[in-house]
mmCIF file of C-alpha atoms in Angstrom:
data_model
loop_
_atom_site.group_PDB
_atom_site.id
_atom_site.type_symbol
_atom_site.label_atom_id
_atom_site.label_comp_id
_atom_site.label_asym_id
_atom_site.label_seq_id
_atom_site.Cartn_x
_atom_site.Cartn_y
_atom_site.Cartn_z
ATOM 1 C CA MET A 1 5.436 -19.719 9.627
ATOM 2 C CA ALA A 2 6.972 -17.649 12.204
ATOM 3 C CA SER A 3 8.812 -20.282 13.445
ATOM 4 C CA GLN A 4 9.819 -21.912 10.122
ATOM 5 C CA LEU A 5 10.979 -18.452 8.726
ATOM 6 C CA ALA A 6 13.315 -18.293 12.218
ATOM 7 C CA GLY A 7 14.944 -21.536 10.890
ATOM 8 C CA VAL A 8 15.354 -20.369 7.187
ATOM 9 C CA TRP A 9 15.961 -16.822 7.924
ATOM 10 C CA PRO A 10 17.041 -15.867 11.339
ATOM 11 C CA GLU A 11 18.013 -12.408 10.214
ATOM 12 C CA LEU A 12 14.396 -11.266 9.185
ATOM 13 C CA LYS A 13 12.224 -9.326 12.132
ATOM 14 C CA ILE A 14 8.741 -10.104 11.995
ATOM 15 C CA VAL A 15 7.534 -6.665 12.869
ATOM 16 C CA ALA A 16 3.723 -7.626 13.064
ATOM 17 C CA LYS A 17 0.799 -10.058 12.156
ATOM 18 C CA ALA A 18 -2.555 -9.399 11.430
ATOM 19 C CA ALA A 19 -5.490 -11.755 11.822
ATOM 20 C CA ASN A 20 -7.765 -10.244 8.878
ATOM 21 C CA GLY A 21 -7.058 -8.670 5.552
ATOM 22 C CA LEU A 22 -8.150 -5.218 6.922
ATOM 23 C CA ASP A 23 -5.785 -5.613 10.102
ATOM 24 C CA ALA A 24 -2.962 -6.526 7.105
ATOM 25 C CA LEU A 25 -3.510 -3.183 5.224
ATOM 26 C CA ARG A 26 -3.524 -0.978 8.554
ATOM 27 C CA LEU A 27 -0.199 -3.261 9.552
ATOM 28 C CA ILE A 28 1.584 -2.376 6.178
ATOM 29 C CA ASP A 29 0.886 1.258 6.198
ATOM 30 C CA GLU A 30 2.258 1.477 9.799
ATOM 31 C CA GLU A 31 5.234 -0.803 9.595
ATOM 32 C CA ALA A 32 6.069 -0.357 6.004
ATOM 33 C CA PRO A 33 7.750 -3.701 5.640
ATOM 34 C CA ASP A 34 10.093 -4.943 2.886
ATOM 35 C CA VAL A 35 8.149 -8.679 2.541
ATOM 36 C CA VAL A 36 4.727 -9.564 3.082
ATOM 37 C CA PHE A 37 3.259 -13.257 3.487
ATOM 38 C CA LEU A 38 -0.522 -13.324 2.693
ATOM 39 C CA ASP A 39 -2.991 -15.907 2.964
ATOM 40 C CA ILE A 40 -5.351 -16.168 -0.027
ATOM 41 C CA SER A 41 -8.137 -17.189 2.803
ATOM 42 C CA MET A 42 -8.144 -14.374 5.224
ATOM 43 C CA PRO A 43 -11.734 -12.527 6.944
ATOM 44 C CA GLY A 44 -12.571 -9.137 5.515
ATOM 45 C CA LEU A 45 -10.469 -8.848 2.533
ATOM 46 C CA SER A 46 -8.798 -11.968 0.851
ATOM 47 C CA GLY A 47 -5.166 -11.979 0.150
ATOM 48 C CA LEU A 48 -5.556 -11.539 -3.226
ATOM 49 C CA ASP A 49 -7.671 -8.382 -2.530
ATOM 50 C CA VAL A 50 -4.477 -7.028 -0.166
ATOM 51 C CA ALA A 51 -2.572 -7.111 -3.006
ATOM 52 C CA ALA A 52 -4.234 -5.841 -5.003
ATOM 53 C CA ARG A 53 -4.865 -2.843 -3.080
ATOM 54 C CA LEU A 54 -0.897 -2.776 -2.184
ATOM 55 C CA ALA A 55 0.110 -3.129 -6.064
ATOM 56 C CA ALA A 56 -1.540 0.137 -6.511
ATOM 57 C CA GLY A 57 0.428 2.071 -4.007
ATOM 58 C CA ALA A 58 3.578 3.783 -4.722
ATOM 59 C CA ARG A 59 5.776 1.480 -2.946
ATOM 60 C CA PRO A 60 4.307 -1.850 -2.438
ATOM 61 C CA PRO A 61 6.259 -4.499 -0.411
ATOM 62 C CA HIS A 62 7.512 -8.155 -2.050
ATOM 63 C CA ILE A 63 4.354 -10.208 -1.471
ATOM 64 C CA VAL A 64 4.348 -14.137 -0.800
ATOM 65 C CA PHE A 65 1.353 -15.856 -1.455
ATOM 66 C CA VAL A 66 0.584 -18.713 1.366
ATOM 67 C CA THR A 67 -2.931 -20.919 0.672
ATOM 68 C CA ALA A 68 -3.849 -24.577 0.631
ATOM 69 C CA HIS A 69 -4.834 -24.518 -3.124
ATOM 70 C CA ASP A 70 -3.775 -27.330 -5.106
ATOM 71 C CA GLN A 71 -0.603 -27.195 -7.583
ATOM 72 C CA TYR A 72 -2.721 -26.193 -10.906
ATOM 73 C CA ALA A 73 -2.743 -22.605 -9.243
ATOM 74 C CA VAL A 74 0.532 -22.563 -8.023
ATOM 75 C CA ASP A 75 1.708 -22.656 -11.401
ATOM 76 C CA ALA A 76 0.921 -18.915 -12.181
ATOM 77 C CA PHE A 77 2.945 -17.595 -10.287
ATOM 78 C CA GLU A 78 5.822 -20.087 -10.350
ATOM 79 C CA HIS A 79 8.224 -17.703 -12.486
ATOM 80 C CA ALA A 80 6.478 -14.139 -11.591
ATOM 81 C CA ALA A 81 7.798 -11.717 -9.112
ATOM 82 C CA VAL A 82 5.847 -12.543 -6.230
ATOM 83 C CA ASP A 83 5.724 -15.986 -5.036
ATOM 84 C CA TYR A 84 3.749 -18.719 -3.912
ATOM 85 C CA LEU A 85 4.002 -21.358 -0.959
ATOM 86 C CA LEU A 86 1.564 -24.342 -0.611
ATOM 87 C CA LYS A 87 0.349 -25.165 2.924
ATOM 88 C CA PRO A 88 1.289 -27.244 5.020
ATOM 89 C CA VAL A 89 4.635 -25.076 4.095
ATOM 90 C CA ASN A 90 7.506 -27.418 3.124
ATOM 91 C CA LEU A 91 10.798 -26.315 4.883
ATOM 92 C CA GLU A 92 12.705 -26.951 1.435
ATOM 93 C CA ARG A 93 10.116 -24.724 -0.575
ATOM 94 C CA LEU A 94 10.318 -22.189 1.848
ATOM 95 C CA GLY A 95 13.931 -22.145 2.021
ATOM 96 C CA LYS A 96 13.681 -21.440 -1.800
ATOM 97 C CA THR A 97 11.296 -18.398 -1.287
ATOM 98 C CA VAL A 98 13.689 -16.912 1.044
ATOM 99 C CA ALA A 99 16.826 -17.186 -1.226
ATOM 100 C CA LYS A 100 14.765 -15.671 -3.920
ATOM 101 C CA LEU A 101 13.574 -12.990 -1.448
ATOM 102 C CA LYS A 102 16.926 -12.264 -0.562
ATOM 103 C CA ALA A 103 18.319 -12.081 -4.244
ATOM 104 C CA THR A 104 15.740 -9.497 -5.123
ATOM 105 C CA LEU A 105 16.357 -6.974 -2.075
ATOM 106 C CA ARG A 106 19.539 -6.947 -2.492
ATOM 107 C CA GLU A 107 18.800 -5.313 -6.093
ATOM 108 C CA PRO A 108 17.966 -1.835 -6.963
ATOM 109 C CA ALA A 109 14.381 -1.083 -5.975
ATOM 110 C CA VAL A 110 12.434 -0.880 -9.290
ATOM 111 C CA ALA A 111 8.617 0.307 -9.169
ATOM 112 C CA PRO A 112 6.257 -2.560 -10.462
ATOM 113 C CA ALA A 113 4.203 -2.282 -13.461
ATOM 114 C CA ILE A 114 0.947 -2.069 -11.981
ATOM 115 C CA ASP A 115 -1.104 -3.380 -14.877
ATOM 116 C CA ALA A 116 0.835 -6.874 -14.879
ATOM 117 C CA VAL A 117 0.601 -6.922 -10.855
ATOM 118 C CA GLN A 118 -3.085 -6.773 -11.386
ATOM 119 C CA ALA A 119 -3.397 -8.976 -14.499
ATOM 120 C CA LEU A 120 -1.444 -11.728 -12.431
ATOM 121 C CA LEU A 121 -4.020 -11.557 -9.270
ATOM 122 C CA LEU A 122 -7.044 -11.549 -11.783
ATOM 123 C CA GLN A 123 -5.295 -14.876 -13.691
ATOM 124 C CA LEU A 124 -5.313 -16.661 -10.287
ATOM 125 C CA SER A 125 -8.621 -15.516 -9.084
ATOM 126 C CA ALA A 126 -9.791 -17.221 -12.409
ATOM 127 C CA GLN A 127 -7.829 -20.196 -12.010
ATOM 128 C CA LEU A 128 -9.576 -20.965 -8.616
ATOM 129 C CA VAL A 129 -12.531 -19.779 -9.499
ATOM 130 C CA ALA A 130 -12.607 -22.391 -12.424
ATOM 131 C CA GLY A 131 -10.911 -24.922 -10.068
ATOM 132 C CA GLY A 132 -14.312 -24.868 -7.919
ATOM 133 C CA GLY A 133 -11.752 -25.634 -4.542
ATOM 134 C CA ALA A 134 -12.580 -23.932 -1.361
ATOM 135 C CA ALA A 135 -9.198 -22.332 0.463
ATOM 136 C CA GLY A 136 -7.942 -23.986 3.932
ATOM 137 C CA ALA A 137 -8.870 -22.327 7.017
ATOM 138 C CA ALA A 138 -7.762 -18.405 7.074
ATOM 139 C CA ALA A 139 -4.303 -17.900 8.588
ATOM 140 C CA ASN A 140 -2.805 -14.819 9.972
ATOM 141 C CA ALA A 141 -0.601 -12.360 7.331
ATOM 142 C CA GLY A 142 2.841 -12.431 8.520
ATOM 143 C CA ILE A 143 4.461 -9.200 7.618
ATOM 144 C CA GLY A 144 8.322 -9.510 7.557
ATOM 145 C CA ALA A 145 10.797 -6.552 7.452
ATOM 146 C CA ALA A 146 14.447 -7.634 6.535
ATOM 147 C CA ALA A 147 17.286 -5.368 7.938
ATOM 148 C CA GLY A 148 18.589 -2.940 5.408
ATOM 149 C CA ALA A 149 16.610 -3.752 2.284
ATOM 150 C CA GLY A 150 15.139 -1.646 0.184
ATOM 151 C CA VAL A 151 11.339 -1.214 -0.564
ATOM 152 C CA GLY A 152 9.772 -2.502 -4.166
ATOM 153 C CA MET A 153 8.486 -5.285 -5.687
ATOM 154 C CA GLY A 154 11.672 -6.028 -8.085
ATOM 155 C CA ALA A 155 11.098 -7.180 -11.645
ATOM 156 C CA SER A 156 8.314 -5.646 -14.007
ATOM 157 C CA MET A 157 7.568 -8.972 -15.187
ATOM 158 C CA GLY A 158 8.340 -7.882 -18.968
ATOM 159 C CA ALA A 159 5.742 -5.407 -19.064
ATOM 160 C CA PRO A 160 6.590 -2.654 -21.983
ATOM 161 C CA LEU A 161 7.385 0.894 -20.475
ATOM 162 C CA VAL A 162 5.357 3.635 -21.893
ATOM 163 C CA SER A 163 6.089 7.176 -21.462
ATOM 164 C CA ALA A 164 2.720 9.259 -19.954
ATOM 165 C CA PRO A 165 1.947 12.375 -21.635
ATOM 166 C CA VAL A 166 2.714 15.447 -19.544
ATOM 167 C CA VAL A 167 -0.379 16.643 -17.677
ATOM 168 C CA ALA A 168 -0.752 19.883 -15.803
ATOM 169 C CA PRO A 169 -1.225 20.117 -12.168
ATOM 170 C CA LEU A 170 -5.064 20.509 -10.590
ATOM 171 C CA GLN A 171 -5.477 23.982 -10.186
ATOM 172 C CA TRP A 172 -9.565 23.516 -8.783
ATOM 173 C CA ILE A 173 -11.302 20.678 -7.450
ATOM 174 C CA ARG A 174 -15.248 19.944 -7.966
ATOM 175 C CA ALA A 175 -16.654 18.389 -5.051
ATOM 176 C CA ALA A 176 -19.719 17.594 -3.296
ATOM 177 C CA HIS A 177 -20.935 19.450 -0.071
ATOM 178 C CA GLY A 178 -24.204 18.708 1.280
ATOM 179 C CA GLU A 179 -26.762 19.243 -1.400
ATOM 180 C CA GLU A 180 -24.464 21.718 -3.205
ATOM 181 C CA THR A 181 -21.205 21.517 -5.686
ATOM 182 C CA ARG A 182 -18.322 23.525 -5.076
ATOM 183 C CA LEU A 183 -15.603 24.616 -7.070
ATOM 184 C CA ILE A 184 -12.230 24.817 -4.753
ATOM 185 C CA PRO A 185 -9.086 26.206 -5.266
ATOM 186 C CA ILE A 186 -6.231 23.556 -5.141
ATOM 187 C CA GLU A 187 -4.759 26.111 -2.477
ATOM 188 C CA GLU A 188 -7.188 26.149 -0.517
ATOM 189 C CA VAL A 189 -6.997 22.215 0.236
ATOM 190 C CA ILE A 190 -5.226 21.112 3.653
ATOM 191 C CA TYR A 191 -5.539 17.221 3.036
ATOM 192 C CA PHE A 192 -6.985 14.374 1.113
ATOM 193 C CA GLN A 193 -7.754 11.208 2.437
ATOM 194 C CA SER A 194 -9.253 8.252 0.722
ATOM 195 C CA ASN A 195 -13.042 7.300 1.860
ATOM 196 C CA ASP A 196 -13.511 3.887 0.247
ATOM 197 C CA LYS A 197 -14.102 4.566 -3.637
ATOM 198 C CA TYR A 198 -14.171 8.172 -3.016
ATOM 199 C CA THR A 199 -11.989 11.218 -1.729
ATOM 200 C CA SER A 200 -12.577 13.016 1.439
ATOM 201 C CA VAL A 201 -11.092 17.134 0.988
ATOM 202 C CA PHE A 202 -10.283 18.754 3.947
ATOM 203 C CA LEU A 203 -10.355 22.604 3.984
ATOM 204 C CA ALA A 204 -10.082 24.985 6.982
ATOM 205 C CA GLY A 205 -13.862 25.570 6.994
ATOM 206 C CA GLY A 206 -14.918 22.060 6.633
ATOM 207 C CA GLU A 207 -14.688 18.754 4.479
ATOM 208 C CA SER A 208 -16.493 17.837 0.555
ATOM 209 C CA LEU A 209 -16.251 15.160 -1.133
ATOM 210 C CA ILE A 210 -15.059 13.631 -4.112
ATOM 211 C CA ARG A 211 -15.569 10.983 -6.755
ATOM 212 C CA THR A 212 -12.376 10.466 -7.733
ATOM 213 C CA PRO A 213 -10.301 7.438 -5.971
ATOM 214 C CA LEU A 214 -7.414 9.207 -4.042
ATOM 215 C CA ARG A 215 -5.104 6.875 -6.282
ATOM 216 C CA GLN A 216 -6.191 8.531 -9.318
ATOM 217 C CA LEU A 217 -6.016 11.992 -7.653
ATOM 218 C CA ARG A 218 -2.359 11.594 -6.408
ATOM 219 C CA GLU A 219 -1.234 11.449 -10.366
ATOM 220 C CA GLN A 220 -3.130 14.549 -11.163
ATOM 221 C CA LEU A 221 -1.164 16.444 -8.469
ATOM 222 C CA ASP A 222 1.944 18.729 -8.129
ATOM 223 C CA GLU A 223 4.314 16.368 -6.126
ATOM 224 C CA ALA A 224 6.448 19.182 -5.010
ATOM 225 C CA ASN A 225 3.137 20.907 -3.307
ATOM 226 C CA PHE A 226 1.317 17.720 -2.242
ATOM 227 C CA TRP A 227 3.018 14.882 -0.446
ATOM 228 C CA GLN A 228 1.489 11.702 0.149
ATOM 229 C CA ILE A 229 2.218 10.469 3.982
ATOM 230 C CA HIS A 230 -0.017 7.587 4.363
ATOM 231 C CA ARG A 231 -1.442 5.166 1.529
ATOM 232 C CA SER A 232 -4.845 6.987 2.470
ATOM 233 C CA VAL A 233 -3.858 10.739 2.906
ATOM 234 C CA ILE A 234 -1.927 13.150 0.633
ATOM 235 C CA VAL A 235 -1.105 16.434 2.385
ATOM 236 C CA ALA A 236 -0.797 20.348 1.326
ATOM 237 C CA ALA A 237 3.085 20.591 1.837
ATOM 238 C CA ARG A 238 1.735 24.536 2.513
ATOM 239 C CA HIS A 239 -0.284 23.601 5.353
ATOM 240 C CA VAL A 240 2.196 21.393 6.824
ATOM 241 C CA ALA A 241 2.517 23.286 10.576
ATOM 242 C CA GLY A 242 5.523 21.071 12.027
ATOM 243 C CA THR A 243 5.788 17.160 12.912
ATOM 244 C CA LYS A 244 5.894 15.533 16.640
ATOM 245 C CA THR A 245 6.343 12.024 18.012
ATOM 246 C CA ASP A 246 3.433 10.334 19.743
ATOM 247 C CA PHE A 247 3.884 8.196 22.788
ATOM 248 C CA ARG A 248 3.816 5.102 20.175
ATOM 249 C CA GLY A 249 6.756 6.584 18.438
ATOM 250 C CA ARG A 250 4.976 7.500 15.427
ATOM 251 C CA LEU A 251 5.464 10.407 13.338
ATOM 252 C CA MET A 252 2.410 12.795 13.377
ATOM 253 C CA VAL A 253 2.056 16.019 11.025
ATOM 254 C CA GLN A 254 0.595 19.196 12.948
ATOM 255 C CA LEU A 255 -1.874 21.325 10.496
ATOM 256 C CA LYS A 256 -2.403 24.809 9.574
ATOM 257 C CA GLY A 257 -6.117 25.583 10.160
ATOM 258 C CA ARG A 258 -6.931 22.199 11.411
ATOM 259 C CA PRO A 259 -6.632 20.782 15.023
ATOM 260 C CA GLU A 260 -6.031 17.045 13.864
ATOM 261 C CA GLN A 261 -2.960 15.362 13.439
ATOM 262 C CA LEU A 262 -2.126 13.021 10.779
ATOM 263 C CA VAL A 263 -0.248 9.846 11.060
ATOM 264 C CA VAL A 264 2.887 9.520 8.675
ATOM 265 C CA SER A 265 3.220 6.002 7.291
ATOM 266 C CA ARG A 266 7.234 4.797 7.951
ATOM 267 C CA ASN A 267 7.229 4.509 3.883
ATOM 268 C CA TYR A 268 7.300 8.301 3.950
ATOM 269 C CA VAL A 269 8.931 9.023 7.331
ATOM 270 C CA ASP A 270 11.895 10.417 5.042
ATOM 271 C CA LEU A 271 10.200 13.449 3.910
ATOM 272 C CA PHE A 272 10.546 14.876 7.308
ATOM 273 C CA ARG A 273 13.875 14.339 7.723
ATOM 274 C CA GLN A 274 14.742 17.897 7.660
ATOM 275 C CA MET A 275 11.895 19.184 9.895
#
């Protein structure tokens, strides 16, 4: 795939390759690519699982699925915002995909309709199950970044836009701490970190756990006071002491009240340009 892409899209920079779904998520967080090529059949998390998690994020990349499944499954994505390639990848078909990606990347970034993306993923999953076909051998997830291109998935696939009601930001957090349940003032929270289906709440004096996923919690926080710096981390601005760059070139957030440093994903580096 990498050599084929080099032929049809020479200006594309491939920043990473992942051996499985978990590696793909980690590398996407670190590299913040504009385009991701995902094999549907990967160890750990499938390409569909990875895509669903990316679609729920604030700035998802453009996704192209690559799989060995038959044409019946391809039809589901023929006119969607994401594209779909059948293995072995045909150069002419890849060229059309690249042309579509280039056109989309030239357009202003538009936030995707999350429900529409997830519905599309469910549609493909149902088709694959109904077809009973097994995917071919798992391939690496190729992650590409086009120089100067904007981040975003492009079209919202026709989903209606509905204004959400204004909700006051959270003032208190009800969290489990051992056998106790604590009511924590939001001002005491240093940062939140995703912990599977739960969220860890880090304070100066320890760590607690809440049952609210980070994605849902983010919608209840004041964006001016709580900054998402990574797909899995939201930090309280008042508890940021400063930033530094580590030996790998990653931007790290230094905290007031805790010794650990937090990695800033490339998607969120702009938050700290003035620091």
